[in-house]
Amino acid sequence: MDAPVVVPDVPLDDVDGGGPARLFFALAPSAAVRAAFADLSRNVARRSRGRAVSSDHLHLTLAFLGDVPAAALPALQQVGAGMPRGGAVLVFDALGAWRASGVAWVAPSVVPPPILALHAALAAALTTAGFALDARAFRPHVTLARRCVQVQPRARCEPVRWPADRLCLVGSELGPEGPVYRELGAWPLALDVPAA
């Protein structure tokens, strides 16, 4: 499948000084959606006595790869280019937290079939290409706050509508201020939005 890929001029081995990089495939929100999540993140962090996630780091992980050698980047870009091109509008309306890790999150009550299909296709292609994936079940969510001292119970929230129209391959480097993310590939997803 010939699909556009956007790859920056930064080689993968520059992500963390030449060694393996921590990589993941994710959906990346638009600036407007990022702003809505950032507001929610600050609110949840304040109520949970936690630390809000930087708006630059808000994303929905589809496949976490962990440490990957620089030589694997072309294979990962081929996987990204071969993915289904169906996106969907996700409606994030459920707040929750994982008490043990002190992480607060927001999730969609319903995951649209194109997102489930994209996740399944990505997992199958990565496994076929020889990449090891996390065995946990897919729980689409956006992390809002970390180190929450007063974890809040599950609740509904004002919905945040996210037209998921971009799949990204992201490299993560841990810096003194926290993780630094670099986009190493991006592919557009088509939205088939029904009339409201």
CSV table of N, CA, C and O in Angstrom, one decimal, residues 26-75:
chain,number,residue,atom,x,y,z
A,26,ALA,N,1.0,5.4,17.8
A,26,ALA,CA,-0.1,6.1,18.6
A,26,ALA,C,-1.0,6.9,17.6
A,26,ALA,O,-0.6,7.2,16.5
A,27,LEU,N,-2.1,7.3,18.1
A,27,LEU,CA,-2.9,8.3,17.5
A,27,LEU,C,-2.5,9.6,18.1
A,27,LEU,O,-2.4,9.7,19.3
A,28,ALA,N,-2.4,10.6,17.3
A,28,ALA,CA,-2.0,12.0,17.8
A,28,ALA,C,-3.2,12.9,17.6
A,28,ALA,O,-3.7,13.0,16.5
A,29,PRO,N,-3.5,13.7,18.7
A,29,PRO,CA,-4.6,14.6,18.5
A,29,PRO,C,-4.2,15.9,17.8
A,29,PRO,O,-3.1,16.3,17.8
A,30,SER,N,-5.3,16.6,17.3
A,30,SER,CA,-5.1,17.9,16.8
A,30,SER,C,-4.8,18.9,17.9
A,30,SER,O,-5.0,18.6,19.1
A,31,ALA,N,-4.4,20.1,17.6
A,31,ALA,CA,-4.2,21.2,18.6
A,31,ALA,C,-5.4,21.4,19.4
A,31,ALA,O,-5.3,21.6,20.6
A,32,ALA,N,-6.6,21.5,18.8
A,32,ALA,CA,-7.8,21.8,19.5
A,32,ALA,C,-8.2,20.7,20.5
A,32,ALA,O,-8.6,20.9,21.6
A,33,VAL,N,-8.0,19.4,20.1
A,33,VAL,CA,-8.3,18.3,20.9
A,33,VAL,C,-7.3,18.3,22.1
A,33,VAL,O,-7.6,18.0,23.2
A,34,ARG,N,-6.0,18.5,21.7
A,34,ARG,CA,-5.0,18.6,22.7
A,34,ARG,C,-5.3,19.6,23.8
A,34,ARG,O,-5.1,19.4,25.0
A,35,ALA,N,-5.8,20.8,23.4
A,35,ALA,CA,-6.2,21.8,24.4
A,35,ALA,C,-7.3,21.4,25.3
A,35,ALA,O,-7.3,21.6,26.5
A,36,ALA,N,-8.3,20.7,24.7
A,36,ALA,CA,-9.4,20.2,25.5
A,36,ALA,C,-8.9,19.2,26.6
A,36,ALA,O,-9.3,19.2,27.7
A,37,PHE,N,-8.0,18.3,26.1
A,37,PHE,CA,-7.4,17.3,27.0
A,37,PHE,C,-6.6,18.0,28.1
A,37,PHE,O,-6.5,17.5,29.2
A,38,ALA,N,-5.8,19.0,27.7
A,38,ALA,CA,-5.0,19.7,28.7
A,38,ALA,C,-5.8,20.3,29.8
A,38,ALA,O,-5.4,20.3,30.9
A,39,ASP,N,-6.9,20.9,29.4
A,39,ASP,CA,-7.8,21.5,30.4
A,39,ASP,C,-8.3,20.4,31.4
A,39,ASP,O,-8.3,20.6,32.6
A,40,LEU,N,-8.7,19.3,30.8
A,40,LEU,CA,-9.2,18.2,31.6
A,40,LEU,C,-8.1,17.6,32.5
A,40,LEU,O,-8.3,17.3,33.7
A,41,SER,N,-6.9,17.5,31.9
A,41,SER,CA,-5.7,17.0,32.7
A,41,SER,C,-5.4,17.9,33.9
A,41,SER,O,-5.2,17.3,35.0
A,42,ARG,N,-5.4,19.2,33.7
A,42,ARG,CA,-5.2,20.1,34.9
A,42,ARG,C,-6.2,19.9,36.0
A,42,ARG,O,-5.9,19.9,37.2
A,43,ASN,N,-7.5,19.8,35.5
A,43,ASN,CA,-8.6,19.7,36.5
A,43,ASN,C,-8.5,18.4,37.3
A,43,ASN,O,-8.6,18.3,38.5
A,44,VAL,N,-8.2,17.3,36.5
A,44,VAL,CA,-8.1,15.9,37.2
A,44,VAL,C,-6.9,15.9,38.1
A,44,VAL,O,-6.9,15.4,39.2
A,45,ALA,N,-5.8,16.5,37.7
A,45,ALA,CA,-4.5,16.5,38.5
A,45,ALA,C,-4.8,17.3,39.8
A,45,ALA,O,-4.3,16.9,40.9
A,46,ARG,N,-5.5,18.4,39.7
A,46,ARG,CA,-5.8,19.2,40.9
A,46,ARG,C,-6.6,18.4,41.9
A,46,ARG,O,-6.3,18.3,43.1
A,47,ARG,N,-7.7,17.8,41.4
A,47,ARG,CA,-8.6,17.0,42.2
A,47,ARG,C,-7.9,15.7,42.8
A,47,ARG,O,-8.2,15.3,43.9
A,48,SER,N,-7.0,15.2,42.0
A,48,SER,CA,-6.3,13.9,42.5
A,48,SER,C,-5.0,14.2,43.2
A,48,SER,O,-4.3,13.3,43.6
A,49,ARG,N,-4.6,15.5,43.3
A,49,ARG,CA,-3.3,15.9,43.9
A,49,ARG,C,-2.2,15.1,43.2
A,49,ARG,O,-1.3,14.6,43.8
A,50,GLY,N,-2.3,15.2,41.8
A,50,GLY,CA,-1.2,14.5,41.0
A,50,GLY,C,-0.6,15.5,40.1
A,50,GLY,O,-0.7,16.8,40.3
A,51,ARG,N,0.2,15.1,39.2
A,51,ARG,CA,0.9,15.9,38.2
A,51,ARG,C,0.3,15.8,36.8
A,51,ARG,O,0.3,14.7,36.3
A,52,ALA,N,-0.2,16.9,36.3
A,52,ALA,CA,-0.8,16.9,35.0
A,52,ALA,C,0.2,16.5,33.9
A,52,ALA,O,1.4,16.9,34.0
A,53,VAL,N,-0.2,15.7,32.9
A,53,VAL,CA,0.6,15.3,31.8
A,53,VAL,C,0.7,16.5,30.9
A,53,VAL,O,-0.3,17.2,30.6
A,54,SER,N,1.9,16.8,30.4
A,54,SER,CA,2.1,17.9,29.5
A,54,SER,C,1.3,17.7,28.2
A,54,SER,O,1.2,16.6,27.7
A,55,SER,N,0.7,18.8,27.7
A,55,SER,CA,-0.1,18.7,26.5
A,55,SER,C,0.6,18.1,25.3
A,55,SER,O,0.1,17.5,24.4
A,56,ASP,N,2.0,18.3,25.3
A,56,ASP,CA,2.8,17.8,24.2
A,56,ASP,C,2.9,16.3,24.2
A,56,ASP,O,3.3,15.6,23.3
A,57,HIS,N,2.5,15.7,25.4
A,57,HIS,CA,2.6,14.2,25.5
A,57,HIS,C,1.3,13.5,25.4
A,57,HIS,O,1.3,12.3,25.6
A,58,LEU,N,0.2,14.2,25.1
A,58,LEU,CA,-1.1,13.5,25.1
A,58,LEU,C,-1.2,12.8,23.8
A,58,LEU,O,-1.0,13.3,22.7
A,59,HIS,N,-1.5,11.5,23.9
A,59,HIS,CA,-1.7,10.6,22.7
A,59,HIS,C,-2.5,9.4,23.1
A,59,HIS,O,-2.7,9.1,24.3
A,60,LEU,N,-2.8,8.6,22.2
A,60,LEU,CA,-3.5,7.3,22.5
A,60,LEU,C,-2.6,6.2,21.9
A,60,LEU,O,-2.4,6.1,20.7
A,61,THR,N,-1.9,5.4,22.8
A,61,THR,CA,-1.0,4.4,22.3
A,61,THR,C,-1.8,3.2,21.7
A,61,THR,O,-2.7,2.7,22.3
A,62,LEU,N,-1.4,2.8,20.5
A,62,LEU,CA,-2.0,1.6,19.9
A,62,LEU,C,-1.1,0.4,20.0
A,62,LEU,O,-1.5,-0.7,20.1
A,63,ALA,N,0.3,0.6,20.0
A,63,ALA,CA,1.2,-0.5,20.2
A,63,ALA,C,2.5,0.0,20.8
A,63,ALA,O,3.1,0.9,20.2
A,64,PHE,N,2.9,-0.5,21.9
A,64,PHE,CA,4.1,-0.1,22.6
A,64,PHE,C,5.2,-1.1,22.3
A,64,PHE,O,5.0,-2.3,22.5
A,65,LEU,N,6.3,-0.7,21.7
A,65,LEU,CA,7.4,-1.6,21.3
A,65,LEU,C,8.5,-1.7,22.3
A,65,LEU,O,9.3,-2.6,22.2
A,66,GLY,N,8.7,-0.7,23.1
A,66,GLY,CA,9.8,-0.7,24.0
A,66,GLY,C,11.1,-0.3,23.3
A,66,GLY,O,11.1,0.4,22.3
A,67,ASP,N,12.2,-0.8,23.8
A,67,ASP,CA,13.5,-0.5,23.2
A,67,ASP,C,13.7,-1.2,21.9
A,67,ASP,O,13.6,-2.4,21.8
A,68,VAL,N,14.0,-0.4,20.8
A,68,VAL,CA,14.1,-0.9,19.5
A,68,VAL,C,15.4,-0.4,18.9
A,68,VAL,O,15.7,0.8,19.0
A,69,PRO,N,16.2,-1.2,18.2
A,69,PRO,CA,17.4,-0.8,17.6
A,69,PRO,C,17.2,0.2,16.4
A,69,PRO,O,16.1,0.0,15.8
A,70,ALA,N,18.1,1.1,16.2
A,70,ALA,CA,17.9,2.1,15.1
A,70,ALA,C,17.7,1.4,13.8
A,70,ALA,O,16.9,1.9,12.9
A,71,ALA,N,18.3,0.2,13.6
A,71,ALA,CA,18.2,-0.4,12.3
A,71,ALA,C,16.8,-0.9,12.0
A,71,ALA,O,16.4,-1.2,10.8
A,72,ALA,N,15.9,-0.9,13.0
A,72,ALA,CA,14.5,-1.4,12.8
A,72,ALA,C,13.6,-0.3,12.2
A,72,ALA,O,12.5,-0.6,11.8
A,73,LEU,N,14.0,0.9,12.2
A,73,LEU,CA,13.2,2.0,11.8
A,73,LEU,C,12.5,1.8,10.4
A,73,LEU,O,11.3,1.9,10.2
A,74,PRO,N,13.3,1.4,9.3
A,74,PRO,CA,12.6,1.2,8.0
A,74,PRO,C,11.5,0.1,8.1
A,74,PRO,O,10.5,0.3,7.5
A,75,ALA,N,11.7,-0.9,8.8
A,75,ALA,CA,10.7,-2.0,8.9
A,75,ALA,C,9.4,-1.4,9.6
A,75,ALA,O,8.3,-1.7,9.2
